[in-house]
Coordinates of C-alpha atoms in Angstrom, one line a residue:
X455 CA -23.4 20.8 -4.1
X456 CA -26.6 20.4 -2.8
X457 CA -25.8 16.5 -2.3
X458 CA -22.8 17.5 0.3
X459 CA -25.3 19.3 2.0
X460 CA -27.7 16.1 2.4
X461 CA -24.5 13.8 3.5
X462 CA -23.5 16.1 6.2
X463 CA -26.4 16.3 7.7
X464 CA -26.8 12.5 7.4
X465 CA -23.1 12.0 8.9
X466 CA -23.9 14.3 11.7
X467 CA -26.9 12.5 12.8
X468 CA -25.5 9.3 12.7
X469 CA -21.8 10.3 14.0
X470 CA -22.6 8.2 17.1
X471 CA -24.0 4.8 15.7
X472 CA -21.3 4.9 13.0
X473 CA -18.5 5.2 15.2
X474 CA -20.1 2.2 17.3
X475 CA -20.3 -0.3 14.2
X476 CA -16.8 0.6 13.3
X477 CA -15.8 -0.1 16.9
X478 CA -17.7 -3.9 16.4
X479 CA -16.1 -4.5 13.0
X480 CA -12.1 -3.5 14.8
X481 CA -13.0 -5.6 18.0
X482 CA -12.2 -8.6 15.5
X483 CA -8.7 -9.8 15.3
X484 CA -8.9 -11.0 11.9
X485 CA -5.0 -11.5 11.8
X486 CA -4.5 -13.0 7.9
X487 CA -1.4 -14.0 8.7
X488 CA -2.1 -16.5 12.4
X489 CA -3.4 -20.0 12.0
X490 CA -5.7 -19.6 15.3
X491 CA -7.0 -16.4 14.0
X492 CA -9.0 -18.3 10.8
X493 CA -12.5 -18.2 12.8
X494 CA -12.0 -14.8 13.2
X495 CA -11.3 -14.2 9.3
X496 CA -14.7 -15.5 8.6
X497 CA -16.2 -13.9 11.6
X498 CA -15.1 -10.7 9.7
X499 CA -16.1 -11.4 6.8
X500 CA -19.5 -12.2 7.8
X501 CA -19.6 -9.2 9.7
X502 CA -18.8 -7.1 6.4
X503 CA -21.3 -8.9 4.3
X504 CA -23.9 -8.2 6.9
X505 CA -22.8 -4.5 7.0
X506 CA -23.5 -4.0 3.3
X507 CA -26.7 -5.5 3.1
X508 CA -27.6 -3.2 5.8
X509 CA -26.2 -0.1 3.8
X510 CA -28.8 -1.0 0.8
X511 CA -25.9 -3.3 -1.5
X512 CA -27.1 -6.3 -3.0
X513 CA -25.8 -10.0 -4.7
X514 CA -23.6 -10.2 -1.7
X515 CA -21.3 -13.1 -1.3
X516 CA -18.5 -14.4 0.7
X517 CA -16.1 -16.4 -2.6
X518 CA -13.9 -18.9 -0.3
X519 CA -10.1 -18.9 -1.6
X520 CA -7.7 -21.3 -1.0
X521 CA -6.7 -19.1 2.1
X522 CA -9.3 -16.6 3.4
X523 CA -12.1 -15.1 1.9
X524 CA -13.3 -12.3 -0.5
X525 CA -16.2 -10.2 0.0
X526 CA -18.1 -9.4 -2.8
X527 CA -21.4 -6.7 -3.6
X528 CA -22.4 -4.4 -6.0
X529 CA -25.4 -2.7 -7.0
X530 CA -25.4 -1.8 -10.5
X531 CA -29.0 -0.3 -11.4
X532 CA -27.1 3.6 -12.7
X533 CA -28.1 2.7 -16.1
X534 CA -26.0 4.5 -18.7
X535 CA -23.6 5.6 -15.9
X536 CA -20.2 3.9 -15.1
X537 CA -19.3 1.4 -12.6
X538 CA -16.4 1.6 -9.6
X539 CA -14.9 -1.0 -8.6
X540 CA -14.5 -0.6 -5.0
X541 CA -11.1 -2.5 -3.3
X542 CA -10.2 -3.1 0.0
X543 CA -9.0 -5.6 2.9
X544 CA -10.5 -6.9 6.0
X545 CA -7.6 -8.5 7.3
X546 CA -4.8 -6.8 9.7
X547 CA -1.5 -7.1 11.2
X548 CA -0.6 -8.9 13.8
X549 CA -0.2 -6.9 17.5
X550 CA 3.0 -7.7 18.7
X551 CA 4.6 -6.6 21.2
X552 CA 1.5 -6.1 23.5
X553 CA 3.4 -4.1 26.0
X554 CA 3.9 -1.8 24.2
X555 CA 0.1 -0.7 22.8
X556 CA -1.6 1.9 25.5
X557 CA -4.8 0.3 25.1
X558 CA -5.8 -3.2 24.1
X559 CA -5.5 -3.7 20.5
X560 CA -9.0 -5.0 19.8
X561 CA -10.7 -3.1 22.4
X562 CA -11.6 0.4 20.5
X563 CA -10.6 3.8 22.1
X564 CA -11.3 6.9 21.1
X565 CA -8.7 9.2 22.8
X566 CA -8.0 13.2 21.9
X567 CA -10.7 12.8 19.0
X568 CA -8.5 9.0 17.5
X569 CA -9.8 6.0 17.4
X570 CA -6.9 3.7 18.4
X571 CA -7.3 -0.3 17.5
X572 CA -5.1 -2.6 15.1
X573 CA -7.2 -2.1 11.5
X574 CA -8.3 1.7 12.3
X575 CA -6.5 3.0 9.5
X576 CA -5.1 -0.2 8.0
X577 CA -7.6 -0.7 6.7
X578 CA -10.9 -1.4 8.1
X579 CA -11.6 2.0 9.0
X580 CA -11.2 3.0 5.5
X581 CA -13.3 0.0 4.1
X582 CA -16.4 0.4 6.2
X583 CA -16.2 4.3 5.2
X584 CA -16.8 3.2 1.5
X585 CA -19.5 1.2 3.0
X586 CA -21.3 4.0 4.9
X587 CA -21.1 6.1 1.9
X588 CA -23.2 4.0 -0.2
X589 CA -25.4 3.4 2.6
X590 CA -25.7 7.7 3.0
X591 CA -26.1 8.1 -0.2
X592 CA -29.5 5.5 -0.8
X593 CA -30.7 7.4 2.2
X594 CA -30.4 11.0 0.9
X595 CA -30.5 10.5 -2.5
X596 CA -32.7 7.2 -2.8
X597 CA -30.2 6.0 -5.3
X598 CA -26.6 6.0 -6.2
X599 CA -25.0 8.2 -9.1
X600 CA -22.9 5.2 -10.5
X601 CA -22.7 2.0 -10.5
X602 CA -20.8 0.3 -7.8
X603 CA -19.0 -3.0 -7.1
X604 CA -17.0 -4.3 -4.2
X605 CA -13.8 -6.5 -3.8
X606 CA -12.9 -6.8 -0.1
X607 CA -10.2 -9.5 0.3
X608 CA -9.1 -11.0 3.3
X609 CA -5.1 -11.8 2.4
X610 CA -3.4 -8.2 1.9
X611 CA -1.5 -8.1 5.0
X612 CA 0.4 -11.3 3.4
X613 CA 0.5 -10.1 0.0
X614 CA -2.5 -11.2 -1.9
X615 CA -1.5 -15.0 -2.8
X616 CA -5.1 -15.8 -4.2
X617 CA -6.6 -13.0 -4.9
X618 CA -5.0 -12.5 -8.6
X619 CA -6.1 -15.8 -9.4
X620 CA -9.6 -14.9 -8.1
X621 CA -9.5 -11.6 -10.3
X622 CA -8.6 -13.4 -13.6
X623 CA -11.4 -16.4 -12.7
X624 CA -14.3 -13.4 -11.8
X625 CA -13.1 -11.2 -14.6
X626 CA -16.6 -10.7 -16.2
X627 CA -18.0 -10.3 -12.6
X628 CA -15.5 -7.5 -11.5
X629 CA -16.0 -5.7 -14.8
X630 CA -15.8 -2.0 -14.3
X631 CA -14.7 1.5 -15.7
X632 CA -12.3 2.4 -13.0
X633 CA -11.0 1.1 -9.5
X634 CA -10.9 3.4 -6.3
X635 CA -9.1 1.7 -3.4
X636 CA -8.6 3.3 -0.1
X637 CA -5.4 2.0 1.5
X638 CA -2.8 4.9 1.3
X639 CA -2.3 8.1 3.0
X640 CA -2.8 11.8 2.5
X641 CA 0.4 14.5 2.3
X642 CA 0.0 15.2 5.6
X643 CA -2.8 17.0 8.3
X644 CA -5.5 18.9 6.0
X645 CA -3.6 18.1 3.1
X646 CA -5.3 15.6 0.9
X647 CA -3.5 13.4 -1.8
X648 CA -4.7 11.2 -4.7
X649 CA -2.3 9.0 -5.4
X650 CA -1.7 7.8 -8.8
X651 CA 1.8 5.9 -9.3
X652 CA 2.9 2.9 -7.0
X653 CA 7.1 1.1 -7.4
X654 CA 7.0 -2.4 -7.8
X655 CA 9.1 -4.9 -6.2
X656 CA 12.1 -7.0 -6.9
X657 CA 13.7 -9.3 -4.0
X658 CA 16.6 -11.4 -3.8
X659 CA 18.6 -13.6 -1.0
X660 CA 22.8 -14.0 -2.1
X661 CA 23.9 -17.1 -0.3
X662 CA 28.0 -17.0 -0.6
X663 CA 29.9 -20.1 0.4
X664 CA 33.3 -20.5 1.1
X665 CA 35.6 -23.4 3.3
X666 CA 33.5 -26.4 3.7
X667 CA 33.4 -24.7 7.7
X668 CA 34.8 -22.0 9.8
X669 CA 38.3 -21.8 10.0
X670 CA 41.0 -20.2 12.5
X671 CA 41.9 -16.9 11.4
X672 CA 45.9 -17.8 12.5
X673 CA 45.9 -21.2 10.9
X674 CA 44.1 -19.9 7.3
X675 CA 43.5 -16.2 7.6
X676 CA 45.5 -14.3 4.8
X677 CA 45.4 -17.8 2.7
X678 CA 41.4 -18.8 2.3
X679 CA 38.6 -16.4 1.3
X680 CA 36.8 -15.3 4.0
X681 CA 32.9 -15.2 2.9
X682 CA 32.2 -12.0 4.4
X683 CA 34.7 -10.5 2.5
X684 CA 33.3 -11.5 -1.0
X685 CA 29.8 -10.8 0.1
X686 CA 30.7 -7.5 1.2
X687 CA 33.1 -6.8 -2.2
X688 CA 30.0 -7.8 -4.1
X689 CA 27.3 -5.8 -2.5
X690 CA 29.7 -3.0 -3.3
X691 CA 29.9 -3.3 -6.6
X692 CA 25.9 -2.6 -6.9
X693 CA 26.5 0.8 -6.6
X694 CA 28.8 3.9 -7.0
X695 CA 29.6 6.4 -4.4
X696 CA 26.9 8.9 -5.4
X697 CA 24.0 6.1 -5.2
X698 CA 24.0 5.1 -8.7
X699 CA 22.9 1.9 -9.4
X700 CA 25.8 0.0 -11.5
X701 CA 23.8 -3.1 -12.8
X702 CA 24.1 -3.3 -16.4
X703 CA 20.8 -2.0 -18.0
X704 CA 19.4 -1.6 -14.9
X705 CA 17.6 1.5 -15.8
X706 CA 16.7 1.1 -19.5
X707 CA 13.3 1.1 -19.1
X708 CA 12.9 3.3 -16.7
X709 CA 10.1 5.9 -17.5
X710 CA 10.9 9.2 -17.1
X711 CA 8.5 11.6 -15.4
X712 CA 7.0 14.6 -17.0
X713 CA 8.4 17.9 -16.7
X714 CA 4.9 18.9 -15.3
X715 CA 5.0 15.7 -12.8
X716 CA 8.0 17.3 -11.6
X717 CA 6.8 20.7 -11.6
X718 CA 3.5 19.6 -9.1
X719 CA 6.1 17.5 -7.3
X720 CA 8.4 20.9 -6.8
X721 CA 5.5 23.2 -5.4
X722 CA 4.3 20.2 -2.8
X723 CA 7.2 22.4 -1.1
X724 CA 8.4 19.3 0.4
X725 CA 11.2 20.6 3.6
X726 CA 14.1 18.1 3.2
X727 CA 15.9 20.1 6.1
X728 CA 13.0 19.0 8.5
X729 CA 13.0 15.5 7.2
X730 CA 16.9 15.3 8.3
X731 CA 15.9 16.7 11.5
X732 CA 13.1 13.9 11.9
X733 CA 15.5 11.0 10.9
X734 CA 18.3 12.0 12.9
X735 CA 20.9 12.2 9.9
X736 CA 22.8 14.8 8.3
X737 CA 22.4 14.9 4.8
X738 CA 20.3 13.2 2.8
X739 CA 21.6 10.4 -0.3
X740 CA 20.9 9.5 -3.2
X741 CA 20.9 9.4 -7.3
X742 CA 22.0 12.7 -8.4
X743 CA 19.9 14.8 -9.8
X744 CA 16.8 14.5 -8.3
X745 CA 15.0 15.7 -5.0
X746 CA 14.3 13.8 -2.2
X747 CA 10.7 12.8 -3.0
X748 CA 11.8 12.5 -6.8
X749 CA 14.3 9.3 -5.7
X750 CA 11.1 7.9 -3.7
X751 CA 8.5 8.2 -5.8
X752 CA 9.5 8.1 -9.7
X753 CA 13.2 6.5 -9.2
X754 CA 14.3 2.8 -8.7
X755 CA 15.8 1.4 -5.9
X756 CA 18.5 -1.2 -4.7
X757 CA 18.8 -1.7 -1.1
X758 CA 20.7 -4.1 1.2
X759 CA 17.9 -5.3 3.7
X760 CA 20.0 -7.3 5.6
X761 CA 23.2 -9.2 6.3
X762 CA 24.1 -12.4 7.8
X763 CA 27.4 -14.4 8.6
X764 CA 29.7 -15.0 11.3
X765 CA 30.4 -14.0 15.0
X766 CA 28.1 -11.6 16.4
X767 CA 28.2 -12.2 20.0
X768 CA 29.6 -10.7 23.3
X769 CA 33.6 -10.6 22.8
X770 CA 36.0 -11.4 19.8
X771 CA 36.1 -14.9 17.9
X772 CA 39.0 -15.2 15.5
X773 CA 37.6 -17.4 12.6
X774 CA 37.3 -17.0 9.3
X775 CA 33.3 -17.4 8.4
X776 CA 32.5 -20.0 5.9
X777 CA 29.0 -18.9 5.1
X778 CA 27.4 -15.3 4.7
X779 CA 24.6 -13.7 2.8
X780 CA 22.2 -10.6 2.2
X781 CA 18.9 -9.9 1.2
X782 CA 18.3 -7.4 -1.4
X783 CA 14.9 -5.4 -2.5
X784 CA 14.5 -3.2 -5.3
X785 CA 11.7 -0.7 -5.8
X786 CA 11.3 -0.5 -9.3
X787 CA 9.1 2.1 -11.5
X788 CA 7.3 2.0 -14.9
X789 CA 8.1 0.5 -17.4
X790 CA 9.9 -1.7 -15.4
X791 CA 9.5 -5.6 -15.2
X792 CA 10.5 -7.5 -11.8
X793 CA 11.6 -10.3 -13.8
X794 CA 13.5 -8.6 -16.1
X795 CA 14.9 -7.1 -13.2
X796 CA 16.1 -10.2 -11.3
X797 CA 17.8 -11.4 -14.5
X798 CA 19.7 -8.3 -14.3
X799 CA 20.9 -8.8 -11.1
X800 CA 21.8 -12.7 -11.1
X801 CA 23.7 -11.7 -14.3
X802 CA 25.4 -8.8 -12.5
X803 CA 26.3 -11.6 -9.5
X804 CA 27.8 -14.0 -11.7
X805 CA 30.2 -11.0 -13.2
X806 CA 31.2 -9.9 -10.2
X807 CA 31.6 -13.1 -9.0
X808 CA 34.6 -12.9 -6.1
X809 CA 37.5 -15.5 -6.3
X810 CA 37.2 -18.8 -4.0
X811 CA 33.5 -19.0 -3.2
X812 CA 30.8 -20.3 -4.8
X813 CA 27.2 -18.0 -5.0
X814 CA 23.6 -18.7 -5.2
X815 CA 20.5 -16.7 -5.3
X816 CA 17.0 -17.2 -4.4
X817 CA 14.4 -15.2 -5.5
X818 CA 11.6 -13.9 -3.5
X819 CA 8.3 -11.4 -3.6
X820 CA 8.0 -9.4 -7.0
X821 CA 5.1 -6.8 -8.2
X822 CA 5.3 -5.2 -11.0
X823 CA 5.0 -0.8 -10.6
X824 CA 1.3 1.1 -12.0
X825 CA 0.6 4.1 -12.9
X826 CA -2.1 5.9 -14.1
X827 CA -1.8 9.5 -15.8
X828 CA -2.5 11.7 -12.7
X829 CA -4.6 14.1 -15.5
X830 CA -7.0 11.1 -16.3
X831 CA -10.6 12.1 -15.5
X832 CA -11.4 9.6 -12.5
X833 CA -8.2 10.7 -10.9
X834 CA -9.3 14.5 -11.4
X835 CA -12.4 13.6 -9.9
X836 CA -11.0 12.7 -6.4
X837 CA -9.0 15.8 -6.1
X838 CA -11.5 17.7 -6.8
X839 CA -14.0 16.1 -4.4
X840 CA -11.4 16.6 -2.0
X841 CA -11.3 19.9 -2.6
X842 CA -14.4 20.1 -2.0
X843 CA -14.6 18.6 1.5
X844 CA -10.8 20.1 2.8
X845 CA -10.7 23.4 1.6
X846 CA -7.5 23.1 0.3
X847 CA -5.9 22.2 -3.1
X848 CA -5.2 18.3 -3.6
X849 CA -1.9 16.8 -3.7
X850 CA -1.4 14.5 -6.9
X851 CA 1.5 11.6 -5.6
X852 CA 3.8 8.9 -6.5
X853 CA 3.7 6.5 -3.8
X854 CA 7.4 4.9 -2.8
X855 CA 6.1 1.9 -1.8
X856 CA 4.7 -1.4 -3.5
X857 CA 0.8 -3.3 -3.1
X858 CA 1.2 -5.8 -5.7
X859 CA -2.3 -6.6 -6.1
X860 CA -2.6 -2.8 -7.5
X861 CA -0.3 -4.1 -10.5
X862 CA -2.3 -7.1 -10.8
X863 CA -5.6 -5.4 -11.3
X864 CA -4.1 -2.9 -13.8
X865 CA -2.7 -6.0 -15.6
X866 CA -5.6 -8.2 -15.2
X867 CA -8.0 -5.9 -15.8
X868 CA -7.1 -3.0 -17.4
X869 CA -8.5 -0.4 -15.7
X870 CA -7.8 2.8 -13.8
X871 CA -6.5 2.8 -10.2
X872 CA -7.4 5.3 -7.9
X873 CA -5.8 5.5 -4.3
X874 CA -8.0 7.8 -2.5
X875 CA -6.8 7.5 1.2
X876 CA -7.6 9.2 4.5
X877 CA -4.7 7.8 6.4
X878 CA -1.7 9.5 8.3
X879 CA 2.1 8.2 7.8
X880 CA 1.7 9.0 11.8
X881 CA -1.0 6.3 12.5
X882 CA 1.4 3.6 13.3
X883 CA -0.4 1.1 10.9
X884 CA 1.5 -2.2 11.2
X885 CA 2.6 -1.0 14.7
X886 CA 1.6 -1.0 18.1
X887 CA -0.9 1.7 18.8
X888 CA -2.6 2.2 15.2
X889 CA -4.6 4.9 15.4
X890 CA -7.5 6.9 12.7
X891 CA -7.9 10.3 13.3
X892 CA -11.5 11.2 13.3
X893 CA -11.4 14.3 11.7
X894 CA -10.2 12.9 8.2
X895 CA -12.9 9.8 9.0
X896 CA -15.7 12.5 9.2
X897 CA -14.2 14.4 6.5
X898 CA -13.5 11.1 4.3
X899 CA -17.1 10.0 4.7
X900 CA -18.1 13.7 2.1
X901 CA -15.1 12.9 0.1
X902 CA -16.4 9.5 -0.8
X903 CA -19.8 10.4 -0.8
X904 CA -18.9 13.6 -2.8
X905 CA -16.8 11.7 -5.3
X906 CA -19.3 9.4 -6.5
X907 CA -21.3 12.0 -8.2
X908 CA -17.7 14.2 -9.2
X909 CA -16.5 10.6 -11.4
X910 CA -20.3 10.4 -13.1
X911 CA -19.7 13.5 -14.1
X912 CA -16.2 13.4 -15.4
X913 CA -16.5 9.6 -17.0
X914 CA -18.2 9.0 -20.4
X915 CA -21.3 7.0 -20.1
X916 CA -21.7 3.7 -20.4
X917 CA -22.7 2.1 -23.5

């Protein structure tokens, strides 16, 4: 442990100047997803390249995409030892509504030991920690204890349109043995999490159609189809009372969790009662037969996002609409296929087709779920280097929610994910006022640092 020694030291010392590079890198808005924002993409991305040659990494290049660009480095001189795959983004959300942030949003703050500014946490902040690790460890340890390589995309925030093509064209040069991405969140304060699962995605639109317009609820009402009715006997049919989801087959390939899964998942000692009290409602729903955190990490999901049709202004209006619709996600888990998926549901659609409209459906974003056994050694690893930093046992998690590039690597490439994150579900990424809290920044530097000698160990060496 000597090494953790050597990095604290280094992290004290350079707390300050840290802290002040970090605030340079946030003061970009490097918004992915705003046209007048594309200077600032590259200005980023320059900015990152010039951060890791600073930090010791070498063949740095900036790969243009169709849309913004990737950041790539490695240095890859641990012979015999294995190689990480490091994965991030330098792009953020947009800042809207401005009135509503206490400081400006690309003017850093550091207020009650947070560092408030859009990217913070999502996910600059953890990005350039990554960076600073390397850069701590060639300065304590004059070399690194693995091999390292780095994929930094600038396209997340809109869901990674080029970057699976650019894995599959840069397959040989993003070779590796495992990949560690920091983008997710810990349990909660002082309680660290390695994430190993992620649910894909599956999204539909239903477009009914009835009368050729809106008609007078005297003159036809009781004689025509109103389309909010089918849509709304439809959407019904998805589902039974007790949140089971009625699609034919819908859960054939689901893959169940392990009875040890669920035991870890039982002693998290996750308080459902204080969750109600947070949310406002009075009990909590869904499939029977499994907790709370059991239906949102390792269970599928169909949910109405959204629907559209008709009068919804001030006052009455008696008409019978002619068009309505709903968008529809599902959150699906191992071994499940979104396409597969949406077959399932257009086929569902057309056999509950209600009398006297017509139907369509449009399909929309799809990732497929990961997973990676939370007892494989690189996963292992983390928890342990977060023991080693927190004090306190490590969380392993399912995570409820979907980044389908995580899917595409596994697929592409093959390899291990692990989501080692230092975030809070209490940051307000993706809303105004994003914060980091410092602590797990200072504490997240050891962990990283930490965890490249824990995976060397815990990996086979490289042939």
């Amino acid at each position: 442990m000597d090494h953790l020694k050597e990095l604290d030291r280094y992290f004290n010392e350079h707390r300050e100047a840290h802290l002040a590079e970090l605030k340079d890198f946030l003061s970009i808005p490097s918004i992915s997803s705003l046209s007048e924002h594309k200077t600032d993409m590259r200005k980023a991305a320059e900015w990152l390249a010039g951060s890791m040659k600073a930090a010791g990494l070498e063949n740095i290049t900036i790969d243009d995409t169709p849309g913004h660009p990737v950041v790539y480095a490695d240095w890859l001189h641990a012979e015999g030892q294995p190689t990480l795959l490091i994965y991030g983004h330098y792009d953020v959300q947009p800042v809207d509504p401005l009135n509503l942030w206490d400081s400006e949003p690309f003017k850093p703050e550091v207020r009650d030991n947070k560092l408030y500014a859009r990217g913070a946490s999502d996910d600059k902040g953890q990005v350039f920690m990554h960076v600073k690790a390397v850069e701590a460890l060639f300065k304590t340890n004059g070399t690194l204890p693995v091999n390292v390589k780095f994929c930094i995309e600038g396209e997340e925030e809109i869901g990674s349109p080029h970057l699976p093509k650019y894995v599959a064209d840069h397959k040989d040069k993003l070779a590796a043995d495992v990949i560690v991405i920091s983008d997710t969140g810990m349990q909660g304060p002082g309680q660290p999490a390695v994430c190993y699962g992620l649910r894909g995605l599956a999204g539909v639109q239903i477009d009914v159609k009835g009368a050729k317009g809106d008609l007078h609820s005297g003159l036809y009402g009781g004689g025509v189809r109103n389309a909010i009715d089918a849509l709304v006997e439809l959407l019904a049919s998805f589902r039974d009372k007790e949140g089971t989801i009625t699609v034919d087959g819908f859960y054939e390939n689901v893959l169940p969790a392990t009875e040890e899964e669920r035991a870890e998942y039982a002693k998290l000692g996750f308080d459902e009662e204080a969750l109600k009290k947070e949310l406002g409602v009075n009990e909590l729903f869904g499939e029977p037969g499994y907790s709370y955190m059991e239906r949102t990490w390792i269970r599928p999901t169909l949910e109405i996002n959204g629907i559209f049709g008709g009068f919804s202004g001030e006052g009455i209006k008696t008409v019978l609409p002619s068009e309505a619709g709903a968008k529809i996600t599902c959150r699906l888990v191992p071994d499940q296929d979104p396409d597969e998926i949406v077959a399932k549901l257009r086929a569902h659609i057309e056999k509950h087709k209600p009398a006297g409209v017509e139907l369509s459906v449009t399909e929309f974003d799809k990732g497929k779920p990961f997973l990676t056994p939370y007892d494989h050694p690189a996963i292992q690893a983390a928890g342990k280097s977060f023991e080693a930093v927190y004090q306190v046992p490590t969380a392993y998690t399912r995570g409820g929610g979907s980044i389908p590039i995580v899917a595409a690597f596994d697929e592409i490439l093959g390899l291990p994910v692990v989501l080692m994150g230092f975030g809070l579900s209490s940051e307000n990424f993706h809303a105004p006022n994003e914060h980091f809290h410092l602590e797990n920044f200072d504490k997240g530097l050891r962990v990283i640092g930490d965890y490249y000698f824990e995976v060397s160990d815990a990996l086979p060496a490289a042939e």
